[in-house]
């Protein structure tokens, strides 16, 4: 009986400690409060992109340095063109893995000014940070070359953008600073979950201090056609040809 009481008492203490640790961890990861408008975007027939507004409030003793929108991760299989007997042809297949479909980054300073003496501590921001995370199934000596071409392709489609020095921080009151920014979600942005991340610097180290999720979904005719293309490819192909003939 006494042994059971001791075990029950020990379990109770353990549960209390775990709950306190969870609360402490939650507080540690909640330095900033982010608000996204809208938090869900519906892709419908006449969808032509959407402006996303992001607001954040942070204590004044925290130096906010950047805000990003990333995701969802995708795998890209691209072909590199080259000259063969004087003709431009596909000459090489390049597989990119763990690539965010969207990457927008706005910083409070130039990226080179965020790291003391060029030393990178904590999270690495910008395209160099992406380069360190993605996988390219090709020779190492060509990886940087292929990555740079990918960035140019993404930027031309308005899917990637790095704005250095564009993040503005204003004083809300004696204790709180406020960040307001807007980014444009282009029509080519695919459905999925996007992460809105807020970064701050302390002791020369950059860390994540807050995040929110932006959801993009297809709806109505757009969702129906997308489902048909995946599940009924032949029917979709026939419908597409008929529409093309009618429209001229």
mmCIF file of C-alpha atoms in Angstrom:
data_model
loop_
_atom_site.group_PDB
_atom_site.id
_atom_site.type_symbol
_atom_site.label_atom_id
_atom_site.label_comp_id
_atom_site.label_asym_id
_atom_site.label_seq_id
_atom_site.Cartn_x
_atom_site.Cartn_y
_atom_site.Cartn_z
ATOM 1 C CA UNK A 1 0.000 0.000 0.000
ATOM 2 C CA UNK A 2 2.753 2.402 1.009
ATOM 3 C CA UNK A 3 4.664 1.546 -2.159
ATOM 4 C CA UNK A 4 1.634 2.347 -4.320
ATOM 5 C CA UNK A 5 1.242 5.719 -2.611
ATOM 6 C CA UNK A 6 4.896 6.558 -3.293
ATOM 7 C CA UNK A 7 4.563 5.551 -6.960
ATOM 8 C CA UNK A 8 1.373 7.601 -7.358
ATOM 9 C CA UNK A 9 3.046 10.611 -5.700
ATOM 10 C CA UNK A 10 6.063 10.278 -7.993
ATOM 11 C CA UNK A 11 3.858 10.104 -11.098
ATOM 12 C CA UNK A 12 1.973 13.209 -9.973
ATOM 13 C CA UNK A 13 5.238 15.151 -9.577
ATOM 14 C CA UNK A 14 6.397 13.962 -12.999
ATOM 15 C CA UNK A 15 3.147 15.095 -14.667
ATOM 16 C CA UNK A 16 3.403 18.540 -13.038
ATOM 17 C CA UNK A 17 7.034 18.938 -14.151
ATOM 18 C CA UNK A 18 6.215 17.917 -17.729
ATOM 19 C CA UNK A 19 3.320 20.365 -17.918
ATOM 20 C CA UNK A 20 5.500 23.181 -16.576
ATOM 21 C CA UNK A 21 8.211 22.389 -19.128
ATOM 22 C CA UNK A 22 5.629 22.416 -21.928
ATOM 23 C CA UNK A 23 4.317 25.807 -20.793
ATOM 24 C CA UNK A 24 7.845 27.190 -20.554
ATOM 25 C CA UNK A 25 8.702 25.895 -24.014
ATOM 26 C CA UNK A 26 5.555 27.418 -25.467
ATOM 27 C CA UNK A 27 6.381 30.788 -23.935
ATOM 28 C CA UNK A 28 9.958 30.578 -25.200
ATOM 29 C CA UNK A 29 8.707 30.029 -28.742
ATOM 30 C CA UNK A 30 6.067 32.768 -28.572
ATOM 31 C CA UNK A 31 8.091 35.973 -28.499
ATOM 32 C CA UNK A 32 6.003 37.333 -31.370
ATOM 33 C CA UNK A 33 2.322 37.338 -32.254
ATOM 34 C CA UNK A 34 1.732 37.058 -36.012
ATOM 35 C CA UNK A 35 -1.508 37.882 -37.807
ATOM 36 C CA UNK A 36 -2.081 36.950 -41.459
ATOM 37 C CA UNK A 37 -4.877 38.325 -43.638
ATOM 38 C CA UNK A 38 -6.224 36.276 -45.273
ATOM 39 C CA UNK A 39 -5.027 33.097 -43.582
ATOM 40 C CA UNK A 40 -6.659 30.922 -46.268
ATOM 41 C CA UNK A 41 -6.574 31.604 -50.018
ATOM 42 C CA UNK A 42 -8.987 29.911 -52.409
ATOM 43 C CA UNK A 43 -7.859 29.337 -56.012
ATOM 44 C CA UNK A 44 -10.964 29.629 -58.201
ATOM 45 C CA UNK A 45 -11.662 30.097 -61.906
ATOM 46 C CA UNK A 46 -10.656 33.754 -62.168
ATOM 47 C CA UNK A 47 -7.947 33.693 -59.523
ATOM 48 C CA UNK A 48 -5.131 36.108 -60.365
ATOM 49 C CA UNK A 49 -2.961 36.117 -57.277
ATOM 50 C CA UNK A 50 -3.535 37.582 -53.820
ATOM 51 C CA UNK A 51 -1.977 40.199 -51.554
ATOM 52 C CA UNK A 52 -1.132 38.747 -48.136
ATOM 53 C CA UNK A 53 -0.846 41.137 -45.194
ATOM 54 C CA UNK A 54 1.337 40.175 -42.217
ATOM 55 C CA UNK A 55 1.429 41.982 -38.867
ATOM 56 C CA UNK A 56 3.556 41.146 -35.845
ATOM 57 C CA UNK A 57 4.041 42.591 -32.382
ATOM 58 C CA UNK A 58 7.292 41.941 -30.505
ATOM 59 C CA UNK A 59 8.940 43.231 -27.309
ATOM 60 C CA UNK A 60 11.275 46.166 -27.927
ATOM 61 C CA UNK A 61 14.282 44.307 -26.538
ATOM 62 C CA UNK A 62 14.076 41.847 -29.455
ATOM 63 C CA UNK A 63 15.813 42.865 -32.701
ATOM 64 C CA UNK A 64 13.630 41.647 -35.550
ATOM 65 C CA UNK A 65 15.719 41.109 -38.678
ATOM 66 C CA UNK A 66 13.630 39.224 -41.251
ATOM 67 C CA UNK A 67 10.297 37.755 -42.288
ATOM 68 C CA UNK A 68 9.864 34.955 -44.802
ATOM 69 C CA UNK A 69 7.180 32.981 -46.615
ATOM 70 C CA UNK A 70 8.213 29.468 -47.667
ATOM 71 C CA UNK A 71 6.669 26.278 -48.994
ATOM 72 C CA UNK A 72 5.365 23.852 -49.865
ATOM 73 C CA UNK A 73 8.381 21.649 -50.600
ATOM 74 C CA UNK A 74 8.481 20.067 -54.037
ATOM 75 C CA UNK A 75 10.654 17.967 -56.309
ATOM 76 C CA UNK A 76 11.506 19.451 -59.715
ATOM 77 C CA UNK A 77 12.687 17.475 -62.689
ATOM 78 C CA UNK A 78 14.103 19.946 -65.218
ATOM 79 C CA UNK A 79 15.944 19.579 -68.504
ATOM 80 C CA UNK A 80 19.040 21.578 -69.382
ATOM 81 C CA UNK A 81 19.330 22.629 -72.999
ATOM 82 C CA UNK A 82 22.521 22.655 -75.017
ATOM 83 C CA UNK A 83 23.739 22.662 -78.608
ATOM 84 C CA UNK A 84 23.989 19.335 -80.392
ATOM 85 C CA UNK A 85 25.286 19.584 -83.973
ATOM 86 C CA UNK A 86 24.219 23.216 -84.035
ATOM 87 C CA UNK A 87 20.696 22.550 -82.716
ATOM 88 C CA UNK A 88 19.303 23.424 -79.270
ATOM 89 C CA UNK A 89 18.162 20.220 -77.574
ATOM 90 C CA UNK A 90 17.548 18.761 -74.119
ATOM 91 C CA UNK A 91 20.942 17.402 -73.127
ATOM 92 C CA UNK A 92 20.758 16.777 -69.394
ATOM 93 C CA UNK A 93 18.146 15.917 -66.753
ATOM 94 C CA UNK A 94 18.476 17.718 -63.410
ATOM 95 C CA UNK A 95 16.545 16.614 -60.311
ATOM 96 C CA UNK A 96 16.029 19.188 -57.545
ATOM 97 C CA UNK A 97 14.712 17.933 -54.186
ATOM 98 C CA UNK A 98 13.403 19.752 -51.099
ATOM 99 C CA UNK A 99 12.778 22.933 -53.071
ATOM 100 C CA UNK A 100 10.214 25.392 -51.639
ATOM 101 C CA UNK A 101 7.689 26.293 -54.334
ATOM 102 C CA UNK A 102 7.640 29.829 -52.919
ATOM 103 C CA UNK A 103 10.439 31.724 -51.193
ATOM 104 C CA UNK A 104 9.888 35.352 -50.207
ATOM 105 C CA UNK A 105 12.277 37.049 -47.784
ATOM 106 C CA UNK A 106 12.261 40.627 -46.548
ATOM 107 C CA UNK A 107 14.987 41.809 -44.159
ATOM 108 C CA UNK A 108 15.588 44.878 -42.002
ATOM 109 C CA UNK A 109 19.172 45.233 -43.298
ATOM 110 C CA UNK A 110 21.371 43.881 -46.038
ATOM 111 C CA UNK A 111 22.084 40.195 -45.498
ATOM 112 C CA UNK A 112 25.806 40.896 -45.210
ATOM 113 C CA UNK A 113 25.098 43.214 -42.248
ATOM 114 C CA UNK A 114 23.109 40.628 -40.300
ATOM 115 C CA UNK A 115 26.121 38.460 -39.520
ATOM 116 C CA UNK A 116 29.029 39.906 -37.548
ATOM 117 C CA UNK A 117 32.267 39.778 -39.562
ATOM 118 C CA UNK A 118 30.598 37.431 -42.028
ATOM 119 C CA UNK A 119 30.265 34.680 -39.414
ATOM 120 C CA UNK A 120 26.970 32.831 -39.774
ATOM 121 C CA UNK A 121 25.433 31.794 -36.464
ATOM 122 C CA UNK A 122 21.982 30.288 -36.022
ATOM 123 C CA UNK A 123 19.706 30.237 -39.066
ATOM 124 C CA UNK A 124 21.167 31.212 -42.429
ATOM 125 C CA UNK A 125 18.812 33.414 -44.420
ATOM 126 C CA UNK A 126 18.526 34.105 -48.144
ATOM 127 C CA UNK A 127 19.422 31.999 -51.140
ATOM 128 C CA UNK A 128 22.618 30.770 -49.490
ATOM 129 C CA UNK A 129 20.492 29.274 -46.750
ATOM 130 C CA UNK A 130 18.337 27.520 -49.342
ATOM 131 C CA UNK A 131 21.421 26.237 -51.149
ATOM 132 C CA UNK A 132 22.629 24.519 -47.987
ATOM 133 C CA UNK A 133 19.325 22.635 -47.574
ATOM 134 C CA UNK A 134 18.283 21.513 -51.045
ATOM 135 C CA UNK A 135 19.483 18.409 -52.859
ATOM 136 C CA UNK A 136 20.597 18.374 -56.488
ATOM 137 C CA UNK A 137 21.395 14.985 -57.963
ATOM 138 C CA UNK A 138 24.354 16.063 -60.078
ATOM 139 C CA UNK A 139 28.101 16.511 -59.858
ATOM 140 C CA UNK A 140 29.097 18.690 -56.899
ATOM 141 C CA UNK A 141 31.109 21.038 -59.092
ATOM 142 C CA UNK A 142 27.935 21.866 -61.068
ATOM 143 C CA UNK A 143 25.549 22.128 -58.125
ATOM 144 C CA UNK A 144 26.001 25.891 -57.630
ATOM 145 C CA UNK A 145 25.638 26.545 -61.363
ATOM 146 C CA UNK A 146 22.353 24.605 -61.534
ATOM 147 C CA UNK A 147 21.086 26.235 -58.339
ATOM 148 C CA UNK A 148 21.718 29.746 -59.722
ATOM 149 C CA UNK A 149 19.784 28.850 -62.878
ATOM 150 C CA UNK A 150 16.905 27.565 -60.746
ATOM 151 C CA UNK A 151 16.790 30.863 -58.813
ATOM 152 C CA UNK A 152 16.616 32.838 -62.073
ATOM 153 C CA UNK A 153 13.776 30.616 -63.284
ATOM 154 C CA UNK A 154 11.835 31.011 -60.025
ATOM 155 C CA UNK A 155 12.376 34.782 -59.951
ATOM 156 C CA UNK A 156 11.152 35.119 -63.543
ATOM 157 C CA UNK A 157 7.916 33.378 -62.477
ATOM 158 C CA UNK A 158 7.673 35.741 -59.455
ATOM 159 C CA UNK A 159 7.893 32.759 -57.100
ATOM 160 C CA UNK A 160 11.153 33.822 -55.415
ATOM 161 C CA UNK A 161 12.055 37.261 -54.094
ATOM 162 C CA UNK A 162 14.618 38.597 -51.606
ATOM 163 C CA UNK A 163 14.083 42.205 -50.513
ATOM 164 C CA UNK A 164 17.016 43.433 -48.423
ATOM 165 C CA UNK A 165 16.265 46.355 -46.124
ATOM 166 C CA UNK A 166 12.537 46.351 -46.906
ATOM 167 C CA UNK A 167 11.258 45.273 -43.463
ATOM 168 C CA UNK A 168 10.085 48.255 -41.413
ATOM 169 C CA UNK A 169 9.783 48.152 -37.630
ATOM 170 C CA UNK A 170 7.751 50.880 -35.883
ATOM 171 C CA UNK A 171 7.268 51.683 -32.207
ATOM 172 C CA UNK A 172 3.791 50.837 -30.968
ATOM 173 C CA UNK A 173 4.284 51.869 -27.322
ATOM 174 C CA UNK A 174 6.991 51.861 -24.636
ATOM 175 C CA UNK A 175 7.256 48.080 -24.636
ATOM 176 C CA UNK A 176 6.116 46.797 -28.043
ATOM 177 C CA UNK A 177 7.320 47.240 -31.624
ATOM 178 C CA UNK A 178 5.109 46.508 -34.618
ATOM 179 C CA UNK A 179 5.964 45.034 -38.008
ATOM 180 C CA UNK A 180 3.622 45.395 -40.986
ATOM 181 C CA UNK A 181 4.426 44.055 -44.438
ATOM 182 C CA UNK A 182 2.611 42.775 -47.505
ATOM 183 C CA UNK A 183 3.672 40.247 -50.120
ATOM 184 C CA UNK A 184 2.005 39.154 -53.337
ATOM 185 C CA UNK A 185 1.105 35.495 -53.762
ATOM 186 C CA UNK A 186 1.300 34.967 -57.555
ATOM 187 C CA UNK A 187 -1.180 32.913 -59.627
ATOM 188 C CA UNK A 188 1.449 30.179 -60.113
ATOM 189 C CA UNK A 189 1.676 29.530 -56.361
ATOM 190 C CA UNK A 190 0.552 25.891 -55.900
ATOM 191 C CA UNK A 191 -1.972 24.673 -53.294
ATOM 192 C CA UNK A 192 -0.537 23.646 -49.948
ATOM 193 C CA UNK A 193 0.690 24.894 -46.585
ATOM 194 C CA UNK A 194 2.986 27.933 -46.496
ATOM 195 C CA UNK A 195 5.047 28.950 -43.460
ATOM 196 C CA UNK A 196 5.259 32.607 -42.466
ATOM 197 C CA UNK A 197 8.391 32.924 -40.299
ATOM 198 C CA UNK A 198 9.695 35.816 -38.204
ATOM 199 C CA UNK A 199 13.396 35.945 -37.299
ATOM 200 C CA UNK A 200 15.301 37.933 -34.696
ATOM 201 C CA UNK A 201 18.955 38.411 -33.746
ATOM 202 C CA UNK A 202 20.400 38.100 -30.270
ATOM 203 C CA UNK A 203 24.093 37.869 -29.394
ATOM 204 C CA UNK A 204 24.903 37.791 -33.127
ATOM 205 C CA UNK A 205 22.765 34.663 -33.585
ATOM 206 C CA UNK A 206 19.638 34.567 -35.753
ATOM 207 C CA UNK A 207 16.725 32.426 -34.601
ATOM 208 C CA UNK A 208 13.043 31.866 -35.341
ATOM 209 C CA UNK A 209 10.796 33.714 -32.868
ATOM 210 C CA UNK A 210 7.345 33.228 -34.371
ATOM 211 C CA UNK A 211 5.472 31.573 -37.226
ATOM 212 C CA UNK A 212 2.044 31.115 -38.745
ATOM 213 C CA UNK A 213 0.564 28.956 -41.493
ATOM 214 C CA UNK A 214 -0.982 30.207 -44.721
ATOM 215 C CA UNK A 215 -3.231 27.691 -46.503
ATOM 216 C CA UNK A 216 -3.838 27.744 -50.256
ATOM 217 C CA UNK A 217 -6.597 25.522 -51.670
ATOM 218 C CA UNK A 218 -8.292 24.944 -55.002
ATOM 219 C CA UNK A 219 -12.065 25.343 -55.074
ATOM 220 C CA UNK A 220 -14.941 24.969 -57.518
ATOM 221 C CA UNK A 221 -14.247 24.375 -61.213
ATOM 222 C CA UNK A 222 -10.495 24.745 -60.722
ATOM 223 C CA UNK A 223 -10.463 21.953 -58.135
ATOM 224 C CA UNK A 224 -12.688 19.772 -60.337
ATOM 225 C CA UNK A 225 -10.450 20.149 -63.406
ATOM 226 C CA UNK A 226 -7.327 19.508 -61.348
ATOM 227 C CA UNK A 227 -8.867 16.324 -59.936
ATOM 228 C CA UNK A 228 -9.922 15.230 -63.429
ATOM 229 C CA UNK A 229 -6.390 15.766 -64.774
ATOM 230 C CA UNK A 230 -4.961 13.522 -62.046
ATOM 231 C CA UNK A 231 -7.623 10.808 -61.831
ATOM 232 C CA UNK A 232 -9.090 10.818 -65.363
ATOM 233 C CA UNK A 233 -6.265 11.930 -67.622
ATOM 234 C CA UNK A 234 -7.820 10.679 -70.877
ATOM 235 C CA UNK A 235 -11.154 12.444 -70.282
ATOM 236 C CA UNK A 236 -9.348 15.627 -69.273
ATOM 237 C CA UNK A 237 -7.249 15.495 -72.450
ATOM 238 C CA UNK A 238 -10.330 15.110 -74.663
ATOM 239 C CA UNK A 239 -12.115 18.006 -72.896
ATOM 240 C CA UNK A 240 -9.023 20.195 -73.236
ATOM 241 C CA UNK A 241 -8.801 19.520 -76.995
ATOM 242 C CA UNK A 242 -12.529 20.300 -77.471
ATOM 243 C CA UNK A 243 -12.167 23.577 -75.561
ATOM 244 C CA UNK A 244 -9.105 24.485 -77.622
ATOM 245 C CA UNK A 245 -10.959 23.814 -80.899
ATOM 246 C CA UNK A 246 -14.009 25.839 -79.831
ATOM 247 C CA UNK A 247 -11.899 28.780 -78.622
ATOM 248 C CA UNK A 248 -9.893 28.738 -81.854
#
